[in-house]
Short mmCIF file of C-alpha atoms in Angstrom, two decimals:
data_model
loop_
_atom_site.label_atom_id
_atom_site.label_comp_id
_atom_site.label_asym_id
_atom_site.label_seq_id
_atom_site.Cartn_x
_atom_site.Cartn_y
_atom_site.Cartn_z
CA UNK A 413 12.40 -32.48 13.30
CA UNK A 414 9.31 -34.62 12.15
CA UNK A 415 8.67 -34.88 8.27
CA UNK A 416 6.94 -32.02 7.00
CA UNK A 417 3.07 -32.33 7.12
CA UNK A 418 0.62 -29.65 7.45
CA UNK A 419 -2.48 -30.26 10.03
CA UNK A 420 -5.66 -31.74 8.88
CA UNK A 421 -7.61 -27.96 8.87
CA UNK A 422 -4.97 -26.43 7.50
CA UNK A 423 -4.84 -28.87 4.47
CA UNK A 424 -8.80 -28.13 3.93
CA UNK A 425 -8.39 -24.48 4.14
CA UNK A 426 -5.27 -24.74 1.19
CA UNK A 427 -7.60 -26.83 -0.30
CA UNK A 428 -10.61 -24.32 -0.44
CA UNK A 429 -8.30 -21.32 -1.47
CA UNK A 430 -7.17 -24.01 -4.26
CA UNK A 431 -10.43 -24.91 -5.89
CA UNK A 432 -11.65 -20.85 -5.75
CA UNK A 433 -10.91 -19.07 -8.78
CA UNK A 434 -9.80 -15.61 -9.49
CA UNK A 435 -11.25 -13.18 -6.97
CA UNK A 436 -12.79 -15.84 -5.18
CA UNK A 437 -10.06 -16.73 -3.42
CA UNK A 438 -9.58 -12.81 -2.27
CA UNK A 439 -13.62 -13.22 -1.01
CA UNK A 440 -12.32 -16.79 0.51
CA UNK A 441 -9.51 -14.53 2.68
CA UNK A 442 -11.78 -11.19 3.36
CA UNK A 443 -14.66 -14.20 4.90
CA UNK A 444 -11.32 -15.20 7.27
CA UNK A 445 -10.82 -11.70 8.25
CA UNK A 446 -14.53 -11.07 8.89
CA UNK A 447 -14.54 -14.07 11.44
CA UNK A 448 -11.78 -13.79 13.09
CA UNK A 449 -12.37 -14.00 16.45
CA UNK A 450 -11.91 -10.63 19.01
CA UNK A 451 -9.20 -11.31 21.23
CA UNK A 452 -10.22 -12.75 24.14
CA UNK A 453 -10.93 -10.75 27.15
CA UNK A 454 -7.92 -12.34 29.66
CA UNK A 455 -5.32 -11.38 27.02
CA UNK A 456 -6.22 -7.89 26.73
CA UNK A 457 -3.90 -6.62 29.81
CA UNK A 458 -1.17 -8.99 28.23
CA UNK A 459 -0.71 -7.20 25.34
CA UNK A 460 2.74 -6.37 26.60
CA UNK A 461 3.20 -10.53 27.29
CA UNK A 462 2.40 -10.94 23.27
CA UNK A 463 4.68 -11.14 20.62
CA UNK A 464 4.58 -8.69 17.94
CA UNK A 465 5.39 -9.30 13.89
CA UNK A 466 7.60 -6.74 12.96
CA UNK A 467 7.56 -7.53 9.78
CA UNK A 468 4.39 -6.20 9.23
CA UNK A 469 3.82 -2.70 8.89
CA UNK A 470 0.43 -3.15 10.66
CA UNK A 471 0.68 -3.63 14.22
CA UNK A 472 -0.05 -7.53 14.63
CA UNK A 473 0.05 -9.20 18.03
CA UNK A 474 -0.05 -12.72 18.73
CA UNK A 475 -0.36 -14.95 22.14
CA UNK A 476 0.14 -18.85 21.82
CA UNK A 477 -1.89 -20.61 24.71
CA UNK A 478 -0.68 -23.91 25.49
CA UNK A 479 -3.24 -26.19 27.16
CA UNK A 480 -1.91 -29.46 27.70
CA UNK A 481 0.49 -29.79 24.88
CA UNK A 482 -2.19 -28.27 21.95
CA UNK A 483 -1.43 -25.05 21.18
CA UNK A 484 -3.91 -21.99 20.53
CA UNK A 485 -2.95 -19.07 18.57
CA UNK A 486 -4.45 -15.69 19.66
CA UNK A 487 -4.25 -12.54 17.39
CA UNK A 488 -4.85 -8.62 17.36
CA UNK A 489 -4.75 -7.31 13.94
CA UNK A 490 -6.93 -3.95 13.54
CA UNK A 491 -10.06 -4.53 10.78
CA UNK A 492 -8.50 -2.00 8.84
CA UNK A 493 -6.17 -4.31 7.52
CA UNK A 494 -7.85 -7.12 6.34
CA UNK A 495 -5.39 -9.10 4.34
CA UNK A 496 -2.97 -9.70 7.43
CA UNK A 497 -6.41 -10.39 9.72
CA UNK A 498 -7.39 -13.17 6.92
CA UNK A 499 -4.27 -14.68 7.27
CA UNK A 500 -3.88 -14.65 10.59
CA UNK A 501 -7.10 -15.87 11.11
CA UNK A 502 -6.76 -18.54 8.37
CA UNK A 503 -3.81 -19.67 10.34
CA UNK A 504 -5.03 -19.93 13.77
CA UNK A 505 -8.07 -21.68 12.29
CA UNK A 506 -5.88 -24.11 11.01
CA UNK A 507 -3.49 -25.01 13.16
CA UNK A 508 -5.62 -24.66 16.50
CA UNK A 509 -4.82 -27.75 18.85
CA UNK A 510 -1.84 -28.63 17.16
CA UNK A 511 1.07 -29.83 19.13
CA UNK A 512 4.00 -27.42 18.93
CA UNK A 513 6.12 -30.08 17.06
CA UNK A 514 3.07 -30.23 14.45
CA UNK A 515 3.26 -26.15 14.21
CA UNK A 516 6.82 -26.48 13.52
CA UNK A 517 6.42 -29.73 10.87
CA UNK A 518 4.39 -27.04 8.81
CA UNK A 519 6.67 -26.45 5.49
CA UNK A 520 7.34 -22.79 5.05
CA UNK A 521 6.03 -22.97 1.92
CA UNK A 522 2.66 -24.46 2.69
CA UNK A 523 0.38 -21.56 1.13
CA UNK A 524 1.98 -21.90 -2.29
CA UNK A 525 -0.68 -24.36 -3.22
CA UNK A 526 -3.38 -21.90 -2.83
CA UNK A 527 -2.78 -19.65 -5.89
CA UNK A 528 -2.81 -16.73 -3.92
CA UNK A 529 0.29 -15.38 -5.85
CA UNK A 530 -2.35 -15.33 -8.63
CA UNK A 531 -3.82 -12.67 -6.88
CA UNK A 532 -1.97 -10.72 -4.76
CA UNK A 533 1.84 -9.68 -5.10
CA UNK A 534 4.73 -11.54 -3.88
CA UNK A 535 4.65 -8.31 -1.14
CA UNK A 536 1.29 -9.11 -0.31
CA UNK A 537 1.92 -13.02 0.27
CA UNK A 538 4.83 -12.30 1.90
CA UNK A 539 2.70 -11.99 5.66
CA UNK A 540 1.49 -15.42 5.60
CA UNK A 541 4.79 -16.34 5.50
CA UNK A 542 5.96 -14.06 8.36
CA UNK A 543 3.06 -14.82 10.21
CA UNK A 544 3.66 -18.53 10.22
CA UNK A 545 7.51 -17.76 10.94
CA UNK A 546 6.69 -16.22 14.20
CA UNK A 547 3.98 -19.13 15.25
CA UNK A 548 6.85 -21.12 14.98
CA UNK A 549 8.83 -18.95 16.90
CA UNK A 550 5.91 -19.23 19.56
CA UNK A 551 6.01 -23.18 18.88
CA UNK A 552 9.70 -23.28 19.38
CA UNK A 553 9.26 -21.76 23.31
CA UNK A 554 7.19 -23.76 24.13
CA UNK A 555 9.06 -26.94 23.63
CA UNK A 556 11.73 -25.22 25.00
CA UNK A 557 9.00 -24.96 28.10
CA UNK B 103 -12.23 22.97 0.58
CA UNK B 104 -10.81 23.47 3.72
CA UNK B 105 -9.48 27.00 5.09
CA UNK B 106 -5.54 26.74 4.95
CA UNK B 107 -5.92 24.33 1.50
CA UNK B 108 -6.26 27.71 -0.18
CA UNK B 109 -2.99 28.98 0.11
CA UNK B 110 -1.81 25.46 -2.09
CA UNK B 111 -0.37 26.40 -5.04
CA UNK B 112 -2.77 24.61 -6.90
CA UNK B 113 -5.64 24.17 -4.23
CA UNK B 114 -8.68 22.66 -6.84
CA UNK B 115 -6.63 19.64 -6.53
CA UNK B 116 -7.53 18.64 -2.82
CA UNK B 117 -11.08 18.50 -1.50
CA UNK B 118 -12.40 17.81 1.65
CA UNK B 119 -14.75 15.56 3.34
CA UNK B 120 -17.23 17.53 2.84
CA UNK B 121 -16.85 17.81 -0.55
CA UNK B 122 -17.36 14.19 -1.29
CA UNK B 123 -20.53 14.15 0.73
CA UNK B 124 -22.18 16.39 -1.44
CA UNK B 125 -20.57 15.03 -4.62
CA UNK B 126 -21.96 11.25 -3.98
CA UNK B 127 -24.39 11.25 -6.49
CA UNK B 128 -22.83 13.95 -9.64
CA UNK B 129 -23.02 11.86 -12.45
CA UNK B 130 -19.81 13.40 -13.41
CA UNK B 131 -17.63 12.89 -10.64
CA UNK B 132 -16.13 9.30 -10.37
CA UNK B 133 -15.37 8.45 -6.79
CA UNK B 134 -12.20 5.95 -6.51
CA UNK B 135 -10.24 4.27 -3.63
CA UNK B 136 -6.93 2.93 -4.27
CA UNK B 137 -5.02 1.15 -1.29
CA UNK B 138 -2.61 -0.67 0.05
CA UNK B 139 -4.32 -3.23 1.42
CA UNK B 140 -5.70 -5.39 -1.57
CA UNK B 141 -9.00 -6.82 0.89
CA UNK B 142 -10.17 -3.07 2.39
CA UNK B 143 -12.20 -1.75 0.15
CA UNK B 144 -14.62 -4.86 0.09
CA UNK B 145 -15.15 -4.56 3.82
CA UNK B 146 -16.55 -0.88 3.28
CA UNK B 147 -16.26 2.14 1.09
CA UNK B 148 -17.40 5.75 0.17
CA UNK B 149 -20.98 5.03 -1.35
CA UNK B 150 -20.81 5.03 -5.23
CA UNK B 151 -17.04 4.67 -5.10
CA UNK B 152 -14.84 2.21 -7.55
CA UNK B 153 -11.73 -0.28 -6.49
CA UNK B 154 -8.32 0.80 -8.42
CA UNK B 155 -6.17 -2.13 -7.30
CA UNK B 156 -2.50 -0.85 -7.98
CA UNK B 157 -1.07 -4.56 -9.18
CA UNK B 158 -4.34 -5.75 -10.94
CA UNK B 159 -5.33 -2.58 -12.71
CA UNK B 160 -2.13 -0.35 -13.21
CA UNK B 161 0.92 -2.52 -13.94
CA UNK B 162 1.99 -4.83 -16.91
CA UNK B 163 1.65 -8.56 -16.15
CA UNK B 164 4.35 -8.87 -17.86
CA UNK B 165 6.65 -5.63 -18.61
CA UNK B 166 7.90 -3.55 -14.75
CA UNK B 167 5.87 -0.53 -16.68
CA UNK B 168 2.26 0.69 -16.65
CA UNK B 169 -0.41 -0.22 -18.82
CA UNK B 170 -0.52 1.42 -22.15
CA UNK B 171 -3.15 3.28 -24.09
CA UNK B 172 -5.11 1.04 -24.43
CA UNK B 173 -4.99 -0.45 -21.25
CA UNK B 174 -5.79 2.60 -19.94
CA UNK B 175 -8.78 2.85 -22.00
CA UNK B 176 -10.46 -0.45 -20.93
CA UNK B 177 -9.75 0.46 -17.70
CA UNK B 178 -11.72 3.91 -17.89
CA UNK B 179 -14.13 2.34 -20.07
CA UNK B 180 -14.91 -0.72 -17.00
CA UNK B 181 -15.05 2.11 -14.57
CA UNK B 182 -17.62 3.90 -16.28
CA UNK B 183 -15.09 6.85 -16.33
CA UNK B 184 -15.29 9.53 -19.77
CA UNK B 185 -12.49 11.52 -20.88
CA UNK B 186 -14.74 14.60 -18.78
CA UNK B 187 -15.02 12.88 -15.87
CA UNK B 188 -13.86 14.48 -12.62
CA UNK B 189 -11.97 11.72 -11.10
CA UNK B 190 -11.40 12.04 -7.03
CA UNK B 191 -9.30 10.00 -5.11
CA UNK B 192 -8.56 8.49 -1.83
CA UNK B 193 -7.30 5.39 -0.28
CA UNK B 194 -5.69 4.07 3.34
CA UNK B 195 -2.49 5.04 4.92
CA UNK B 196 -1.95 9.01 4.07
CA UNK B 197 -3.31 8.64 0.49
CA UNK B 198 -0.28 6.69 -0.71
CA UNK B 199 -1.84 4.55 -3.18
CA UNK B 200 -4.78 6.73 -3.85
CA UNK B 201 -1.39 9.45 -5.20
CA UNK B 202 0.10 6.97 -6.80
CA UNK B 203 -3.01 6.14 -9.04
CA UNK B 204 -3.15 9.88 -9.25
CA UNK B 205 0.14 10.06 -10.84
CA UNK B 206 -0.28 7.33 -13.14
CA UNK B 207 -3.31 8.81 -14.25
CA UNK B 208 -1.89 11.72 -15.05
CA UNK B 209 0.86 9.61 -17.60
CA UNK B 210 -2.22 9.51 -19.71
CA UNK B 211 -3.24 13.35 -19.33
CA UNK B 212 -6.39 12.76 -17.16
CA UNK B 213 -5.79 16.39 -15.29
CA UNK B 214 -9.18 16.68 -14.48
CA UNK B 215 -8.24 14.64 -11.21
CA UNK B 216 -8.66 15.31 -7.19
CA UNK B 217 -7.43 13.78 -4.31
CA UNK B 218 -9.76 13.67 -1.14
CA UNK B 219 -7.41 15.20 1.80
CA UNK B 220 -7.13 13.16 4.58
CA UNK B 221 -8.21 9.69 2.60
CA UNK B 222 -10.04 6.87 3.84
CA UNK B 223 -8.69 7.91 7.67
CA UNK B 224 -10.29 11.26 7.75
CA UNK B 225 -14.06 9.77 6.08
CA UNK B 226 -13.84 7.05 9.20
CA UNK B 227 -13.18 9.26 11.42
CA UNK B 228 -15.61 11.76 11.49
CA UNK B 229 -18.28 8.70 11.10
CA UNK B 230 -19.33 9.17 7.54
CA UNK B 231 -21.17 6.25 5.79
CA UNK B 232 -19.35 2.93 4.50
CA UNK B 233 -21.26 1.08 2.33
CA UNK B 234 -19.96 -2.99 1.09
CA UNK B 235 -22.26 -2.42 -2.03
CA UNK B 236 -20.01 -2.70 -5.07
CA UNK B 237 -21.60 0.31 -7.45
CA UNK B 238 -21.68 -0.94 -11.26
CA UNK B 239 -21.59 2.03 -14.24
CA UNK B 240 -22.60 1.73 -17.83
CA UNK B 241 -19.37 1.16 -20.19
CA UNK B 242 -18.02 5.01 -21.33
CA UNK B 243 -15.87 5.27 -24.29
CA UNK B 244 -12.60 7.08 -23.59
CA UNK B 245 -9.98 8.15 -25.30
CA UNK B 246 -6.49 8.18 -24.16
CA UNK B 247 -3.36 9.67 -25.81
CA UNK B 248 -0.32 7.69 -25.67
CA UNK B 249 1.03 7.68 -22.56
CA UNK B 250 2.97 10.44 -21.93
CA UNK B 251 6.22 9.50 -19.67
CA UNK B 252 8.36 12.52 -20.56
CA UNK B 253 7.19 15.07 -18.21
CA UNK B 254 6.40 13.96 -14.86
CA UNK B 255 8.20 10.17 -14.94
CA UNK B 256 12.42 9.31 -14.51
CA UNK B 257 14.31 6.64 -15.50
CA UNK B 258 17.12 5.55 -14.09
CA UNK B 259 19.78 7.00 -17.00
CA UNK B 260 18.46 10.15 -16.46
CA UNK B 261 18.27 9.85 -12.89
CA UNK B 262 22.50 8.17 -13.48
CA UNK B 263 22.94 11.70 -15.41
CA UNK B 264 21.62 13.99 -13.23
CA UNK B 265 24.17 12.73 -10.22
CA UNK B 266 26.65 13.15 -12.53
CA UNK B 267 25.36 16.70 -13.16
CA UNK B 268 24.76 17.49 -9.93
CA UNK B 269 21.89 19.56 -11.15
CA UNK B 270 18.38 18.26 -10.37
CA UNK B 271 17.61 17.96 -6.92
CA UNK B 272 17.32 14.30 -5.92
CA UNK B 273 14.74 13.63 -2.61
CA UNK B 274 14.83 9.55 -1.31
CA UNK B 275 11.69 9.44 0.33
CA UNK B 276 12.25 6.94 2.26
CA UNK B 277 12.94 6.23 6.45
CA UNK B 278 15.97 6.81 7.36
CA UNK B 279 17.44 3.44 7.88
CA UNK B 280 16.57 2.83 4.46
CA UNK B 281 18.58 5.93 3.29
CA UNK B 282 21.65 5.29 5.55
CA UNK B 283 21.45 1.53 4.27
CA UNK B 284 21.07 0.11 7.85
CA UNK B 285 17.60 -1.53 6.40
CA UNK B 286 16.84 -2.63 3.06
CA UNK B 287 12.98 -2.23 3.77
CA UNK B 288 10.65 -0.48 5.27
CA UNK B 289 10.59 -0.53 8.91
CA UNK B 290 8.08 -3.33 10.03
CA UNK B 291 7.36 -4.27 5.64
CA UNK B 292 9.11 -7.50 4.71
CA UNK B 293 12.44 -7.43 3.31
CA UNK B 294 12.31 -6.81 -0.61
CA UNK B 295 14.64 -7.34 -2.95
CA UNK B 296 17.79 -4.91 -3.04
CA UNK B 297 20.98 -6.22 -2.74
CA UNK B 298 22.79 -2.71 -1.79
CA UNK B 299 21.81 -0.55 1.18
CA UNK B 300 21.77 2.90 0.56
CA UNK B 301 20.88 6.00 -1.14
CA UNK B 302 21.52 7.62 -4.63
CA UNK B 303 24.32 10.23 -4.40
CA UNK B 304 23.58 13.88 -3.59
CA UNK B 305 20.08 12.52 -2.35
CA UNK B 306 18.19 14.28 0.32
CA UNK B 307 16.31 12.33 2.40
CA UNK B 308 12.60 13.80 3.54
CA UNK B 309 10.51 10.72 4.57
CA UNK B 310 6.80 10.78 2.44
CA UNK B 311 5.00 10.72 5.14
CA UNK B 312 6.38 14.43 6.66
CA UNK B 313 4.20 16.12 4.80
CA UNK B 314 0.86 14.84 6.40
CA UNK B 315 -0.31 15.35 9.71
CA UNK B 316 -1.75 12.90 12.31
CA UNK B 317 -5.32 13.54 10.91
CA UNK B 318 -3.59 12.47 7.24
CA UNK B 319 -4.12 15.78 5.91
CA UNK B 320 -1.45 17.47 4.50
CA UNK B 321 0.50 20.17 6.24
CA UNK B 322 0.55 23.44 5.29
CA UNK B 323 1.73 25.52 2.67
CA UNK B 324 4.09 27.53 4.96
CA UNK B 325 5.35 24.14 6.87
CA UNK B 326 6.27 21.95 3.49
CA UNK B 327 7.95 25.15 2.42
CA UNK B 328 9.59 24.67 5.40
CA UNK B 329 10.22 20.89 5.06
CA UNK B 330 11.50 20.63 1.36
CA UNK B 331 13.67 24.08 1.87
CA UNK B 332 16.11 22.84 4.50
CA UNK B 333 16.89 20.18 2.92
CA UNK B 334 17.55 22.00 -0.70
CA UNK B 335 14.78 20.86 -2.45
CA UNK B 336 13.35 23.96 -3.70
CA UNK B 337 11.25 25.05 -6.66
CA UNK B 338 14.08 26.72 -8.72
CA UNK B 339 15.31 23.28 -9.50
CA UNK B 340 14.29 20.46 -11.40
CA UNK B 341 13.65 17.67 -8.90
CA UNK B 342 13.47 13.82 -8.32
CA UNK B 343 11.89 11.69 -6.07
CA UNK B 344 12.23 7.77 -5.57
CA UNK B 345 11.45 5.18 -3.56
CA UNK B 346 11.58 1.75 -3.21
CA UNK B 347 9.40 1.20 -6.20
CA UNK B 348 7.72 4.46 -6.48
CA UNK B 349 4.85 4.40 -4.64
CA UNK B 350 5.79 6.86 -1.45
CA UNK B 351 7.74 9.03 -3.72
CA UNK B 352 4.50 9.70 -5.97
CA UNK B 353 3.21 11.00 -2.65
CA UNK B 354 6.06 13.53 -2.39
CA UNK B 355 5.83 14.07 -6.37
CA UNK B 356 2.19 15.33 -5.31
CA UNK B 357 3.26 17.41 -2.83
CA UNK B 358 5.54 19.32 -4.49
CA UNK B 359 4.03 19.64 -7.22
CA UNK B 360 0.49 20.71 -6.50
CA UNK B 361 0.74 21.97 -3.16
CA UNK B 362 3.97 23.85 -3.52
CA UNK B 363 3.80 24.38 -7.14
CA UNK B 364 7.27 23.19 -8.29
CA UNK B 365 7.18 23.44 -12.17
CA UNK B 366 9.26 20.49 -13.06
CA UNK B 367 8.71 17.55 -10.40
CA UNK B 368 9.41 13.70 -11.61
CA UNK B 369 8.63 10.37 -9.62
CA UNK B 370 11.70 7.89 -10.38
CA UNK B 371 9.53 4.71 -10.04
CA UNK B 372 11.91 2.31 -10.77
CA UNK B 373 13.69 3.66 -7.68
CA UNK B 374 16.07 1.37 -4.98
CA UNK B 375 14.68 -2.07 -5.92
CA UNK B 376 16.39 -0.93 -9.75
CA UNK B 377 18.95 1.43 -8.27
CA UNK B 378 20.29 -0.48 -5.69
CA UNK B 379 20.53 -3.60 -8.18
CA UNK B 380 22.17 -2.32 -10.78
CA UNK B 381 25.17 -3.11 -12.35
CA UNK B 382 27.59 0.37 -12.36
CA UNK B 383 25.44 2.93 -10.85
CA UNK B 384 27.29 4.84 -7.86
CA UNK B 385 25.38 4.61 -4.19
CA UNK B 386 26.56 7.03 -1.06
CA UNK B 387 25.79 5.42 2.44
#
């Protein structure tokens, strides 16, 4: 596997969580949640076709489109949970176009540099890091083609 | 106050809707939502109504205990809450939080407390106004006695003493893989921290979230009677409830105690992430 990096968008987003202080950076992840994108309207009879976190105690679907080689994350997470949607939507942000070796180059631990532990409990963090586990997952099949 | 809510053994503790709607504006009712999710309240809330954040505002930084007197004070104080104030509460997911705060309110005596049946579910449901404005009150001076742990709180010698007793009732509120030690979480909540799977000896195990129904209002009196009974957990005994850290089980600890009226009901909140780590404390599988 390729060194560690995280993608260029990614690295901006950890640095705006990074810089935000306090409850800023919860404001920072409820904007992320606001925004995130509906799931588009081809996926939505593929539900079945989508992977689901089951890690997460809210129902969280995800779809990785691959168009030639750069990946797209899709994700269903209902509004009224909107610390999973931010991160999901943080993440898709950020890695969107990535190659599926640069998905799986991302170091597990990428988010620690946000400070989010300062706010939230290590429960609470802990979906990022799921989340990003099963992207990789996603990454993984597709390489595998 | 709905119909069936009357037959509770202690029915001013629940109030509906309804209730709320009307309440909005009583200067001496404090509205508060407490949930799981940290993010929820800031997309939309009961007008008028304050964030309790269970890590932020309830626990030590520092100590696995709550805040202290005057902690508790500051809090009340920020909130705009007096020592009069009717406090209601309500939160996502079948009130767990919002009973959790409820309990831990109680530690410091604040009885004059409510918690909205049905939660944060039931108000978005029937299409009742969410507002994003964050509502600020004028400082209150409160006074809080120390915190009082005795009554309606276990710890985990007493909890080691009463299976060797054998006689306080002991409830594990949680799913059933949990209990049986197939899963050492939640289903579909990360894994967290136990290194045993398992259950504490003699428990029974009624999952919290039996006693609510699909609309996240409670059952009835007659069903929970039901519920609790066959599995021995019955009002002539002292009884238990835990956990995984004591959140769910304050939801049972509710129950029982307000809706069925049990006099001598504790919440065991260090529960399986203590239990299930310790060194020389008995589990069953």
């Amino acid at each position: 596997m390729a060194d560690s990096q995280i993608p260029p968008r990614l690295e901006e987003i950890v640095e705006d969580f990074k810089l935000a202080e306090g409850s800023e950076k919860l404001e920072l992840l409820l904007e992320y949640a606001r925004k995130m994108p509906p799931l588009p309207e081809w996926l939505h009879d593929k539900r079945n076709a989508m992977e689901q976190v089951h890690e997460c105690m809210t129902p969280v679907f995800m779809f990785a489109e691959n168009q030639n080689n750069q990946l797209h994350f899709h994700f269903d997470v209902p509004e009224e949970s909107p610390t999973v949607r931010g991160y999901a939507a943080l993440l898709s942000e950020g890695v969107d176009g990535s190659t599926p070796e640069a998905v799986l180059a991302i170091p597990g631990d990428f988010y620690q540099e946000m400070g989010l532990q300062d706010v939230l409990s290590p429960r609470r963090l802990q979906g990022v890091h799921t989340i990003l586990a099963y992207m990789k997952r996603l990454a993984t099949k597709e390489l595998a083609g | 106050m709905t119909e069936s809510s009357h037959t509770y053994a202690r029915p001013e503790v629940l109030v509906d809707t309804q209730w709320v709607a009307e309440h909005l504006n009583d200067p001496n009712v404090r509205i508060i939502e407490s949930n799981e999710d940290v993010l929820l309240y800031d997309l939309g809330h009961i007008p008028g109504a304050v964030k309790l954040d269970w890590v932020s505002d309830l626990n030590d930084p520092l100590v696995r205990d709550y805040l202290d007197k005057e902690g508790f004070e500051k809090l009340m104080s920020n909130k705009g809450i007096s020592n009069d104030t009717t406090v209601v509460f309500y939160g996502d997911k079948n009130n767990w939080w919002a009973t959790y705060a409820f309990w831990v309110f109680q530690l410091f005596g604040h009885t004059n407390a409510k918690l909205l049946n049905g939660g944060r579910k039931k108000w978005i449901d029937e299409g009742r106004e969410l507002v994003t404005e964050v509502p600020s009150y004028p400082a209150s001076s409160y006074t809080a006695p120390e915190r009082s742990d005795a009554e309606i709180r276990a710890f985990r010698d007493e909890v080691l003493a009463a299976v060797k007793s054998g006689d306080i009732a002991l409830v594990d509120v949680r799913s059933n893989d949990e209990y049986t030690g197939k899963k050492l979480h939640m289903p579909e909540y990360p894994q967290e921290g136990a290194i045993r799977g398992g259950h504490i000896p003699g428990a029974a195990n009624i999952p919290w979230a039996t006693a609510v129904n699909e609309d996240s209002t409670f059952k009835s009196r007659e069903d929970l009677e039901q519920i609790y009974g066959n599995k021995g957990i019955t009002g002539d005994k002292d009884v238990i409830a835990y956990c995984r850290i004591g959140e769910r089980s304050s939801h049972t600890w509710f129950v029982l105690k307000y809706l069925l009226g049990y006099n001598n009901v504790r919440n065991y909140d260090g529960s399986w992430t203590e239990w299930g780590n310790s060194v020389g404390v008995p589990i069953e599988k």
